[in-house]
Coordinates of C-alpha atoms and ligand atoms in Angstrom, one line a residue:
M1 CA 0.0 0.1 0.0
C2 CA 1.7 3.0 -1.4
G3 CA 0.6 6.3 -2.9
I4 CA 0.9 7.4 -6.4
I5 CA 0.6 10.7 -8.0
G6 CA 1.3 11.9 -11.6
I7 CA 0.8 15.3 -12.9
A8 CA 0.9 16.5 -16.6
S9 CA 0.9 20.4 -16.9
N10 CA 2.0 23.4 -18.6
K11 CA 4.0 24.4 -15.8
S12 CA 6.6 22.8 -13.4
V13 CA 5.1 19.9 -11.4
T14 CA 7.5 19.1 -8.5
S15 CA 5.9 21.4 -5.7
N16 CA 2.5 20.0 -6.5
I17 CA 3.7 16.5 -6.6
I18 CA 5.2 17.1 -3.1
N19 CA 2.1 18.7 -1.8
S20 CA 0.1 15.5 -3.1
L21 CA 2.8 13.3 -1.6
K22 CA 2.2 15.0 1.9
R23 CA -1.5 14.1 1.6
L24 CA -0.7 10.6 0.3
E25 CA 1.5 9.8 3.5
Y26 CA -1.4 8.0 5.1
R27 CA -1.1 5.1 2.6
G28 CA 2.9 4.7 3.5
Y29 CA 5.6 6.7 4.9
D30 CA 8.9 4.8 4.8
S31 CA 10.4 6.2 1.9
S32 CA 9.3 8.5 -1.2
G33 CA 10.6 9.8 -4.5
V34 CA 9.7 11.8 -7.6
A35 CA 10.7 11.5 -11.2
T36 CA 10.2 14.5 -13.8
I37 CA 11.2 14.8 -17.5
D38 CA 13.2 17.7 -18.5
D39 CA 15.4 18.3 -21.2
N40 CA 15.3 14.8 -22.6
T41 CA 16.3 13.5 -19.3
I42 CA 14.6 11.5 -16.4
N43 CA 15.1 13.3 -13.0
E44 CA 14.8 10.8 -10.5
K45 CA 15.0 11.9 -6.7
K46 CA 14.1 9.5 -3.9
C47 CA 15.2 9.0 -0.3
P48 CA 14.1 6.9 2.7
G49 CA 12.0 8.6 5.4
R50 CA 9.1 11.1 5.4
V51 CA 8.2 13.3 2.3
E52 CA 9.8 16.1 4.3
E53 CA 13.2 14.5 3.8
L54 CA 12.5 14.3 0.0
E55 CA 11.4 17.9 0.0
K56 CA 14.9 19.0 1.7
L57 CA 16.6 16.8 -0.9
L58 CA 14.8 18.8 -3.7
F59 CA 15.5 22.0 -2.0
N60 CA 19.2 21.2 -2.2
S61 CA 19.1 19.6 -5.7
P62 CA 16.0 21.0 -7.4
S63 CA 14.2 19.0 -10.2
S64 CA 12.1 20.8 -12.9
G65 CA 9.7 19.4 -15.5
N66 CA 6.2 19.7 -16.7
V67 CA 5.4 16.1 -16.5
G68 CA 6.2 14.1 -13.3
I69 CA 5.4 11.0 -11.1
G70 CA 5.8 10.7 -7.3
H71 CA 5.4 8.0 -4.7
V72 CA 5.1 7.3 -1.1
R73 CA 6.2 3.7 0.0
W74 CA 5.2 1.3 2.5
A75 CA 7.7 -1.5 1.9
T76 CA 6.9 -5.0 0.7
H77 CA 9.8 -6.3 -1.1
G78 CA 13.1 -5.0 0.2
L79 CA 14.1 -2.7 2.9
P80 CA 12.9 1.2 3.1
N81 CA 16.0 2.6 1.8
Q82 CA 17.0 4.9 -1.0
I83 CA 17.7 2.2 -3.6
N84 CA 14.4 0.5 -3.0
A85 CA 12.3 3.8 -3.0
H86 CA 10.1 4.6 -5.9
P87 CA 10.3 5.7 -8.8
H88 CA 12.5 2.9 -10.4
S89 CA 13.7 4.3 -13.6
S90 CA 15.9 3.0 -16.7
E91 CA 17.2 4.8 -19.4
L92 CA 13.6 4.9 -21.1
V93 CA 11.0 4.8 -18.4
S94 CA 10.3 5.8 -14.8
V95 CA 7.7 3.7 -12.9
V96 CA 5.8 4.2 -9.6
H97 CA 3.8 1.2 -8.4
N98 CA 1.3 0.2 -5.6
G99 CA 0.4 -3.4 -4.9
I100 CA 2.6 -6.6 -5.4
I101 CA 3.9 -8.5 -8.6
E102 CA 3.4 -12.1 -7.5
N103 CA 5.5 -13.5 -10.3
S104 CA 8.2 -11.0 -9.8
E105 CA 11.0 -13.6 -9.2
N106 CA 10.5 -15.6 -12.3
L107 CA 10.2 -12.4 -14.4
K108 CA 13.5 -11.4 -12.9
Q109 CA 15.3 -14.5 -13.8
N110 CA 14.1 -14.4 -17.2
L111 CA 15.1 -10.6 -17.6
E112 CA 18.5 -11.4 -16.2
K113 CA 18.9 -14.1 -18.8
D114 CA 18.4 -11.4 -21.4
G115 CA 21.1 -9.5 -19.8
Y116 CA 19.2 -6.9 -17.7
K117 CA 20.8 -6.0 -14.5
F118 CA 18.7 -5.1 -11.2
K119 CA 19.6 -2.3 -8.8
S120 CA 16.8 -3.0 -6.1
Q121 CA 15.3 -5.7 -4.1
T122 CA 11.7 -4.4 -5.2
D123 CA 9.1 -6.4 -7.2
T124 CA 8.7 -3.1 -9.1
E125 CA 11.8 -3.2 -10.9
V126 CA 10.9 -5.9 -13.3
I127 CA 8.1 -3.6 -14.6
T128 CA 10.7 -0.9 -15.4
L129 CA 13.0 -3.6 -17.3
L130 CA 9.9 -5.3 -19.0
L131 CA 8.7 -1.9 -20.3
T132 CA 12.5 -0.9 -21.3
K133 CA 12.6 -4.2 -23.2
F134 CA 9.4 -3.9 -25.0
L135 CA 9.9 0.1 -25.8
K136 CA 12.6 -1.1 -27.9
K137 CA 10.0 -2.4 -30.4
F138 CA 6.5 -1.1 -29.4
S139 CA 4.8 2.4 -28.7
P140 CA 4.3 3.3 -24.9
L141 CA 0.8 2.1 -24.9
D142 CA 1.8 -1.2 -26.9
A143 CA 4.8 -1.7 -24.5
V144 CA 2.5 -1.1 -21.4
Y145 CA -0.1 -4.0 -22.7
K146 CA 2.7 -6.3 -23.3
T147 CA 4.1 -5.9 -19.8
L148 CA 0.9 -5.9 -18.4
E149 CA 0.3 -9.5 -20.0
K150 CA 3.4 -10.9 -18.1
L151 CA 2.4 -9.6 -14.7
T152 CA 0.3 -11.5 -12.2
G153 CA -0.8 -9.8 -8.9
S154 CA -2.7 -6.8 -7.9
F155 CA -1.3 -3.3 -8.8
A156 CA -1.7 0.4 -9.9
L157 CA 0.9 1.9 -12.0
G158 CA 2.1 5.4 -13.1
I159 CA 4.8 5.4 -16.0
L160 CA 6.9 8.3 -17.6
F161 CA 8.5 7.7 -20.8
R162 CA 11.8 9.8 -21.7
E163 CA 11.1 9.7 -25.4
H164 CA 7.6 10.7 -25.1
Q165 CA 7.7 13.5 -22.6
N166 CA 4.2 14.8 -22.5
I167 CA 2.6 11.6 -21.3
I168 CA 2.0 9.7 -18.3
I169 CA 0.5 6.2 -18.6
G170 CA -1.5 4.7 -15.6
A171 CA -2.8 1.2 -15.4
R172 CA -4.8 -0.6 -12.7
R173 CA -5.3 -4.0 -11.8
G174 CA -6.7 -4.8 -8.2
S175 CA -5.3 -1.7 -6.6
P176 CA -7.2 1.6 -7.0
L177 CA -6.4 4.3 -9.3
A178 CA -8.1 7.7 -10.3
V179 CA -7.6 10.6 -12.7
G180 CA -8.3 14.3 -12.0
Y181 CA -9.0 16.9 -14.4
S182 CA -8.1 20.8 -14.5
N183 CA -7.3 23.5 -17.0
N184 CA -3.9 22.8 -18.7
E185 CA -3.3 20.1 -16.2
N186 CA -4.3 16.5 -15.5
Y187 CA -3.5 14.0 -12.7
L188 CA -3.2 10.4 -11.9
G189 CA -3.6 9.6 -8.2
S190 CA -4.1 6.5 -6.0
D191 CA -7.4 8.1 -4.8
S192 CA -9.3 10.9 -5.0
Y193 CA -8.0 12.3 -1.5
A194 CA -4.5 12.7 -3.4
L195 CA -6.1 14.9 -6.1
K196 CA -8.6 16.8 -4.0
S197 CA -6.2 19.7 -3.2
M198 CA -5.9 20.2 -7.1
T199 CA -9.3 19.5 -8.4
N200 CA -12.9 18.1 -7.6
K201 CA -13.4 16.7 -11.2
I202 CA -12.2 13.0 -11.2
S203 CA -12.9 9.6 -12.7
Y204 CA -11.9 6.1 -11.4
L205 CA -10.2 3.5 -13.7
D206 CA -12.2 0.2 -13.7
D207 CA -10.1 -2.9 -13.0
G208 CA -8.0 -3.7 -16.0
D209 CA -8.2 -0.1 -17.5
V210 CA -5.2 1.8 -18.8
C211 CA -5.1 5.6 -19.2
V212 CA -2.9 7.9 -21.1
L213 CA -2.8 11.4 -19.9
T214 CA -1.3 14.6 -21.1
K215 CA -1.9 18.1 -19.8
D216 CA -5.1 18.7 -21.9
H217 CA -6.2 15.1 -22.6
I218 CA -7.0 11.7 -20.9
E219 CA -7.8 8.6 -22.9
F220 CA -9.1 5.4 -21.3
Y221 CA -8.8 1.9 -22.6
D222 CA -10.1 -1.4 -21.0
S223 CA -8.0 -4.5 -20.6
K224 CA -8.5 -5.5 -24.5
K225 CA -7.0 -2.2 -25.4
N226 CA -10.5 -0.9 -26.7
K227 CA -11.1 2.8 -26.1
K228 CA -13.7 3.7 -23.5
N229 CA -15.4 6.7 -22.1
K230 CA -15.7 7.6 -18.4
K231 CA -17.9 9.5 -16.1
V232 CA -16.5 12.6 -14.5
L233 CA -17.5 12.8 -11.0
I234 CA -17.7 15.9 -8.9
L235 CA -16.1 15.4 -5.4
S236 CA -17.9 16.8 -2.4
E237 CA -16.2 19.9 -0.5
D238 CA -13.7 19.3 2.1
K239 CA -14.9 21.3 5.0
N240 CA -11.6 22.0 6.4
E241 CA -11.9 18.7 8.2
T242 CA -8.3 18.0 7.5
K243 CA -6.8 20.9 9.5
L244 CA -5.5 20.3 13.2
G245 CA -6.8 23.5 14.7
D246 CA -5.7 23.5 18.4
F247 CA -4.8 19.8 18.5
K248 CA -1.3 18.5 18.7
N249 CA -2.0 15.6 16.3
F250 CA -4.9 14.1 14.3
M251 CA -5.4 11.4 16.6
S252 CA -6.4 13.4 19.6
K253 CA -8.6 15.6 17.5
E254 CA -10.5 12.6 16.1
I255 CA -10.8 11.3 19.7
F256 CA -12.3 14.5 20.6
E257 CA -14.5 14.9 17.7
Q258 CA -16.4 11.8 18.6
P259 CA -19.3 13.6 20.4
F260 CA -19.8 15.6 17.1
T261 CA -19.4 12.9 14.4
S262 CA -21.9 10.7 16.3
S263 CA -24.3 13.5 16.6
N264 CA -23.9 14.1 12.9
C265 CA -24.3 10.4 12.2
I266 CA -27.5 10.1 14.4
N267 CA -28.8 13.1 12.7
E268 CA -28.4 11.5 9.2
Y269 CA -30.1 8.2 10.1
I270 CA -32.6 9.3 12.7
D271 CA -35.8 11.0 11.6
K272 CA -36.4 13.0 14.8
I273 CA -40.2 13.9 13.7
R274 CA -41.3 10.4 13.0
N275 CA -38.9 9.1 15.6
D276 CA -38.0 6.4 13.1
I277 CA -34.7 5.2 11.2
N278 CA -34.0 6.6 7.7
I279 CA -32.8 3.3 6.3
I280 CA -34.7 2.2 3.2
D281 CA -33.8 0.4 -0.1
F282 CA -32.8 -2.9 1.7
P283 CA -31.2 -5.0 -1.1
L284 CA -33.0 -8.0 0.5
N285 CA -36.3 -8.0 2.5
P286 CA -35.2 -7.8 6.1
K287 CA -38.3 -10.3 7.1
K288 CA -36.9 -12.9 4.5
L289 CA -33.1 -12.7 5.7
N290 CA -31.5 -16.0 6.8
K291 CA -28.2 -14.7 8.3
I292 CA -26.0 -11.4 8.4
V293 CA -22.4 -12.1 7.8
L294 CA -20.1 -9.2 8.7
I295 CA -16.5 -8.8 7.2
G296 CA -13.7 -6.5 8.0
C297 CA -10.0 -6.0 9.3
G298 CA -8.4 -4.7 12.3
T299 CA -10.6 -2.2 14.0
A300 CA -13.4 -2.6 11.5
Y301 CA -13.3 -6.3 12.2
H302 CA -13.9 -5.5 16.0
S303 CA -16.9 -3.4 14.9
C304 CA -18.1 -6.5 13.1
L305 CA -17.6 -8.6 16.4
V306 CA -19.6 -6.0 18.4
A307 CA -22.4 -6.2 15.9
K308 CA -22.5 -9.8 16.2
Y309 CA -23.5 -9.6 20.0
W310 CA -26.0 -6.8 19.2
L311 CA -27.6 -9.0 16.4
E312 CA -28.0 -11.9 18.6
E313 CA -29.4 -9.7 21.5
L314 CA -31.9 -7.9 19.4
T315 CA -32.8 -10.1 16.4
D316 CA -33.6 -13.8 15.8
L317 CA -31.1 -13.9 13.0
N318 CA -28.2 -16.1 12.4
V319 CA -25.0 -14.1 12.5
E320 CA -21.2 -14.7 11.7
A321 CA -18.4 -12.3 11.9
D322 CA -15.1 -12.9 10.0
I323 CA -11.9 -11.2 9.2
A324 CA -11.7 -10.5 5.5
S325 CA -8.3 -12.0 5.0
E326 CA -9.6 -15.5 6.1
F327 CA -13.1 -15.0 4.6
R328 CA -11.6 -14.8 1.2
Y329 CA -9.8 -18.0 1.2
R330 CA -12.2 -20.0 3.2
N331 CA -14.5 -22.4 1.5
V332 CA -17.5 -20.2 2.3
K333 CA -21.0 -21.6 1.5
F334 CA -22.8 -18.6 0.1
N335 CA -26.5 -18.3 0.3
K336 CA -28.8 -15.8 -1.4
S337 CA -30.9 -15.2 1.7
N338 CA -27.9 -13.8 3.5
L339 CA -26.8 -10.3 3.6
Y340 CA -22.8 -9.8 3.4
V341 CA -21.9 -6.5 5.3
F342 CA -18.7 -5.1 4.9
I343 CA -17.3 -2.6 7.3
S344 CA -14.2 -0.4 6.4
Q345 CA -13.3 3.1 7.2
S346 CA -11.0 3.7 3.9
G347 CA -13.1 1.5 1.7
E348 CA -9.7 0.6 0.0
T349 CA -8.6 -2.2 2.2
A350 CA -7.5 -4.9 -0.3
D351 CA -8.7 -8.0 1.7
T352 CA -11.9 -6.5 2.5
A353 CA -12.5 -5.5 -1.2
A354 CA -11.5 -9.2 -2.4
A355 CA -14.1 -10.6 0.2
L356 CA -16.6 -8.3 -1.4
E357 CA -15.5 -9.3 -5.0
L358 CA -15.9 -12.9 -4.0
C359 CA -19.5 -12.3 -2.8
K360 CA -20.4 -10.6 -5.8
K361 CA -19.0 -13.4 -7.8
N362 CA -21.4 -15.7 -5.7
N363 CA -24.2 -13.4 -6.7
V364 CA -25.4 -12.6 -2.9
K365 CA -26.2 -9.2 -1.8
T366 CA -23.6 -6.9 -0.2
C367 CA -23.8 -3.9 2.0
S368 CA -20.9 -1.7 2.9
I369 CA -20.6 0.5 6.1
I370 CA -18.0 3.1 5.0
N371 CA -16.3 6.2 5.7
V372 CA -15.1 7.1 2.4
V373 CA -18.1 7.0 0.1
E374 CA -15.9 7.4 -3.2
S375 CA -14.0 4.3 -2.3
T376 CA -13.7 1.0 -4.2
I377 CA -15.7 -0.9 -1.7
A378 CA -18.3 1.6 -1.7
R379 CA -18.5 1.7 -5.5
S380 CA -18.8 -2.2 -5.7
S381 CA -21.4 -2.7 -3.0
D382 CA -25.1 -3.2 -3.6
W383 CA -25.7 -1.0 -0.9
V384 CA -23.9 1.7 1.1
L385 CA -24.3 3.2 4.5
P386 CA -22.0 6.0 5.3
I387 CA -20.8 6.8 8.7
H388 CA -20.4 10.6 8.1
A389 CA -17.2 10.7 10.5
G390 CA -15.5 13.2 8.1
P391 CA -11.9 12.4 6.9
E392 CA -9.8 10.2 9.5
I393 CA -6.1 11.1 9.1
G394 CA -4.5 9.3 12.2
V395 CA -3.7 5.9 11.3
A396 CA -5.2 4.5 14.4
S397 CA -9.0 4.3 13.8
T398 CA -11.0 6.2 16.4
K399 CA -13.8 8.1 15.3
A400 CA -14.5 5.8 12.5
F401 CA -14.8 2.9 15.1
T402 CA -17.6 4.6 16.9
G403 CA -19.1 5.7 13.6
Q404 CA -19.3 2.2 12.2
L405 CA -20.7 0.9 15.6
L406 CA -23.3 3.5 15.4
V407 CA -24.4 2.7 11.8
V408 CA -24.3 -1.0 12.4
Y409 CA -26.5 -0.7 15.5
I410 CA -29.1 1.7 13.8
L411 CA -29.2 -0.9 11.0
I412 CA -29.8 -3.8 13.6
L413 CA -32.5 -1.6 15.4
K414 CA -34.1 -1.2 11.9
I415 CA -33.8 -4.8 11.0
A416 CA -35.2 -5.9 14.5
E417 CA -38.1 -3.6 14.1
I418 CA -39.0 -4.9 10.7
R419 CA -38.7 -8.6 11.9
K420 CA -40.8 -7.4 14.9
N421 CA -38.0 -8.9 17.0
I422 CA -38.8 -5.8 19.1
N423 CA -41.7 -3.8 19.6
R424 CA -42.6 -0.2 18.9
K425 CA -42.2 0.6 22.6
I426 CA -38.7 -0.9 22.9
F427 CA -37.6 0.4 19.4
L428 CA -38.5 4.1 20.5
E429 CA -36.8 3.5 23.9
K430 CA -33.7 2.6 22.1
I431 CA -33.9 5.5 19.7
S432 CA -34.3 7.8 22.7
N433 CA -31.2 6.3 24.4
L434 CA -29.1 6.5 21.2
K435 CA -29.7 10.5 21.1
K436 CA -28.2 10.7 24.5
L437 CA -25.1 9.2 23.1
P438 CA -23.1 12.3 21.9
D439 CA -23.3 13.9 25.5
L440 CA -22.4 10.8 27.2
L441 CA -19.6 10.5 24.8
K442 CA -18.5 14.1 25.9
K443 CA -18.7 13.0 29.5
S444 CA -16.6 9.8 28.9
L445 CA -13.8 12.1 27.5
K446 CA -13.5 13.7 30.9
S447 CA -11.6 10.3 31.9
E448 CA -8.6 11.7 30.3
D449 CA -7.0 13.0 33.5
K450 CA -7.2 9.7 35.2
I451 CA -6.1 7.9 32.3
Q452 CA -3.0 10.1 31.9
I453 CA -1.9 9.0 35.4
F454 CA -2.6 5.6 34.8
A455 CA -0.7 5.7 31.6
K456 CA 2.4 6.2 33.5
D457 CA 2.3 2.4 34.7
F458 CA 2.8 1.4 31.1
I459 CA 6.3 3.2 30.6
D460 CA 8.4 0.1 32.2
A461 CA 5.5 -2.5 31.6
K462 CA 6.7 -5.5 29.8
G463 CA 3.3 -5.9 28.3
S464 CA -0.7 -5.6 29.3
M465 CA -4.0 -7.6 29.0
F466 CA -7.3 -6.3 28.2
L467 CA -10.2 -8.3 29.6
G468 CA -14.0 -8.2 28.9
R469 CA -17.1 -10.5 28.3
G470 CA -19.9 -10.0 25.9
S471 CA -19.7 -7.2 23.6
S472 CA -16.9 -5.7 26.0
F473 CA -14.7 -8.7 24.5
P474 CA -14.3 -7.0 21.3
I475 CA -13.6 -3.8 23.1
A476 CA -10.8 -5.4 24.9
L477 CA -9.4 -6.4 21.7
E478 CA -9.7 -2.9 20.3
G479 CA -8.0 -1.6 23.3
A480 CA -5.2 -3.9 23.0
L481 CA -4.9 -3.2 19.2
K482 CA -4.7 0.7 19.8
L483 CA -2.0 0.2 22.6
K484 CA 0.0 -2.0 20.4
E485 CA -0.1 0.0 17.3
L486 CA 0.5 3.3 18.9
S487 CA 3.0 2.5 21.8
Y488 CA 4.6 -0.8 20.5
L489 CA 4.0 -2.3 23.7
H490 CA 2.8 -6.0 23.7
A491 CA -0.8 -6.0 24.6
E492 CA -3.5 -8.9 24.5
G493 CA -7.1 -8.8 24.4
Y494 CA -8.8 -11.5 25.8
P495 CA -12.4 -12.8 26.9
A496 CA -12.0 -12.6 30.5
G497 CA -13.6 -16.2 31.1
E498 CA -10.5 -17.6 29.0
M499 CA -7.8 -16.4 31.3
K500 CA -7.7 -19.6 33.3
H501 CA -7.2 -21.7 30.3
G502 CA -3.8 -20.2 29.7
P503 CA -3.0 -16.6 29.6
L504 CA -3.3 -16.3 33.4
A505 CA 0.2 -17.6 33.5
L506 CA 1.3 -14.3 32.1
I507 CA 0.0 -12.3 35.2
E508 CA 2.9 -11.2 37.5
D509 CA 3.5 -8.6 40.0
G510 CA 2.6 -5.1 38.3
L511 CA 1.4 -6.3 35.0
P512 CA -1.2 -3.8 33.9
V513 CA -4.5 -5.3 33.3
I514 CA -7.6 -3.3 32.0
V515 CA -10.7 -4.8 32.9
I516 CA -13.8 -3.6 31.1
A517 CA -17.1 -4.5 33.3
P518 CA -20.0 -2.4 32.9
K519 CA -23.0 -3.3 34.8
D520 CA -24.3 -5.8 32.3
K521 CA -25.4 -9.5 32.5
Y522 CA -21.7 -10.4 32.5
F523 CA -20.8 -7.9 35.4
E524 CA -20.4 -10.4 38.3
K525 CA -18.5 -13.0 36.2
T526 CA -16.1 -10.5 34.9
I527 CA -15.4 -9.0 38.5
S528 CA -14.3 -12.6 39.6
N529 CA -12.1 -13.0 36.7
M530 CA -10.6 -9.6 37.9
Q531 CA -10.2 -10.8 41.4
E532 CA -8.3 -13.9 40.0
V533 CA -5.9 -11.4 38.2
I534 CA -5.3 -9.2 41.4
A535 CA -4.6 -12.3 43.4
R536 CA -1.7 -13.0 41.1
G537 CA -0.2 -9.3 41.3
G538 CA -1.9 -7.7 38.2
K539 CA -2.3 -3.9 38.5
V540 CA -5.8 -3.5 37.4
L541 CA -7.7 -0.6 35.9
L542 CA -11.4 -1.2 36.0
I543 CA -13.5 0.4 33.6
T544 CA -17.3 0.3 34.7
D545 CA -20.4 2.4 35.1
K546 CA -21.8 4.4 37.8
K547 CA -24.5 2.0 38.4
N548 CA -22.3 -0.3 40.7
E549 CA -20.1 -0.1 43.7
V550 CA -17.3 -2.4 43.3
I551 CA -15.0 -1.8 46.3
N552 CA -11.8 -3.5 46.0
E553 CA -8.7 -1.5 47.6
N554 CA -6.4 -3.5 45.4
I555 CA -7.8 -2.0 42.3
R556 CA -5.2 0.5 41.1
F557 CA -7.7 2.6 39.3
K558 CA -11.4 2.5 38.8
L559 CA -12.9 4.5 36.0
E560 CA -16.9 5.2 36.3
M561 CA -18.1 5.8 32.9
P562 CA -21.6 7.4 32.6
Y563 CA -24.6 5.0 32.8
I564 CA -26.2 4.0 29.7
E565 CA -28.3 0.9 28.7
S566 CA -26.2 -1.9 28.4
L567 CA -26.2 -2.7 24.5
L568 CA -24.6 0.9 23.9
N569 CA -21.8 0.3 26.5
P570 CA -19.0 -0.3 23.8
F571 CA -19.3 3.2 22.7
L572 CA -18.3 4.6 26.0
T573 CA -15.8 2.2 27.2
T574 CA -13.8 2.3 24.2
I575 CA -13.2 5.9 24.9
P576 CA -10.8 5.5 28.0
L577 CA -8.9 2.7 25.8
Q578 CA -8.3 5.3 23.0
L579 CA -7.1 7.9 25.4
L580 CA -4.8 5.2 27.3
A581 CA -3.2 4.2 23.9
Y582 CA -2.7 7.7 23.0
H583 CA -1.2 9.0 26.4
V584 CA 1.1 5.8 26.7
A585 CA 2.3 6.5 23.1
L586 CA 2.8 10.4 24.0
L587 CA 4.9 9.4 27.1
K588 CA 7.1 6.9 25.1
K589 CA 7.4 9.7 22.4
C590 CA 6.0 7.7 19.6
D591 CA 4.8 8.9 16.3
I592 CA 1.1 9.4 17.2
D593 CA -0.4 9.8 13.8
K594 CA 1.9 7.7 11.9
P595 CA 3.0 4.6 13.9
R596 CA 5.8 2.6 12.7
N597 CA 5.4 0.0 9.9
L598 CA 1.8 0.9 9.4
A599 CA -0.1 2.9 7.0
K600 CA -3.8 4.1 7.0
S601 CA -5.1 2.5 3.8
V602 CA -3.9 -1.2 3.3
T603 CA -4.3 -1.8 -0.3
V604 CA -2.0 -5.0 -0.4
E605 CA -3.0 -8.2 0.9
Ligands
F6R701 C1 -6.3 0.1 13.6 C2 -6.8 0.5 12.2 C3 -6.8 -0.8 11.3 C4 -7.9 -0.6 10.2 C5 -7.8 -1.7 9.4 C6 -9.1 -1.8 8.4 O1 -6.5 1.3 14.3 O2 -7.1 1.4 11.9 O3 -6.8 -1.9 12.2 O4 -9.1 -0.8 11.0 O5 -6.6 -1.7 8.5 O6 -9.2 -0.6 7.9 P1 -10.5 -0.2 6.9 O7 -11.3 0.2 8.1 O8 -10.0 1.2 6.2 O9 -10.8 -1.2 6.1

């Protein structure tokens, strides 16, 4: 998952490429590079580290040219160093690539036999050298098609040609690619976000498409090289949501935005006059549904798991929740009476997109719960339910998680009502409780002071555990995931009842253990599990709610969250866990918005 930008213009493109690369850093940030064509020469500049490093390099050694490509990398093949950074250029072409070439080893051996020499350890360089080979006999477009025939895997490409200085060719198989239109300037980009600062007019390439762009014209071809037309889409305005304001980083901004984003989302879905849920156009009649299958990755998968508990509690439906990278390779038995629900913030996650494609091949109905409505997953689904959270920039998902929970909960309520699993009175009660959520989220954020103190216990900790039962179990998983990705500290999320089957052996004096135990039907059981942890020296942070009085002087900290009906607890208990991960990372001086080895959009499998 890397970021690609290409610009063909009537003026120098380097500074706009750098600006777009900064916007693209959420896709990868271990190295970056740019190539332009000027005076019949390919100028390639690249370096390890953030785009800032590339900017410094270009400041000391400027590159000019009216046509150029740029790249931010998230390493798959080869270390994140200068040689492996993109673009990869030969005397004839320069290539930027997102995705993976699965047969690169075979292709490399064949090219080496033909006398071609490789400089990097990347899979991308085979593309550069195949193009170089084919360009000796073919036009740029034909050379691209000849090269594409040889490649297996999933990828998006941007290519410059030294002898055809005014064009950029883009190609898409599996990984997303978009073009943007402006006056005397056209663009190629991994997504609309990369292009949004320059234009609001874009088109997406379909799988297998190739495009040829110059400063004043863009041509599209399908996988068989037939010319095709593309719809131009007008992007919605960015309402300055991507500015930091008074916050130190995007993660803290996004955590504190949750009362607002949840209120926004509730307003979109709840009709306050009719006291009803504005969800219509079900792709399948909810009364005839057999099962709901929920699919996602990482945090989005945790939303699926919470939804599973809710569906089982509120409806008579069968439910399954699966990790997309597992679902896509399992021998799944598809059923046309099932609804397949995909949850994703970015809508570009490769495994989730592939699982969706598998569903489409099997002719079953799909729904996506998504933040980026222009994304690949949203465009491919039968039905889209946006979470209305606004752009999420911090790599660790926070406001998108609560947004996903909110939309899936609202969907479940509507299904439960249509199926008459809950009566009108209960339905109205649940809606009225839901409307209290934004205020209660605001109150939960007040736990920050206590969390800041508890965070200090993690500085020298060897690891930590997060425990919960019922829907607090996925929240424990989510808390552990946030802590490990942000602070690089080992963290395990566990169902509290499973501890005695092995993980209890990990508890030793001073190990921080976070116990999530709101007053629900699991409360007493979880508290017993907590006592077992305390008896073995665990330093416990108990997250509970005001309706209970657990007194145990051996609890290191007790956090009382506002009281809410038990189904809605996951919204509130997740807040202190986001804050905990954030403050531990801050104390450990980790990069909050861009944790090491990660990227915001995971477009490789
Ligand atoms: C963790 C996190 C990731 C994402 C996962 C799926 O904080 O952000 O685990 O949730 O990569 O991404 P989306 O939701 O874009 O499909």
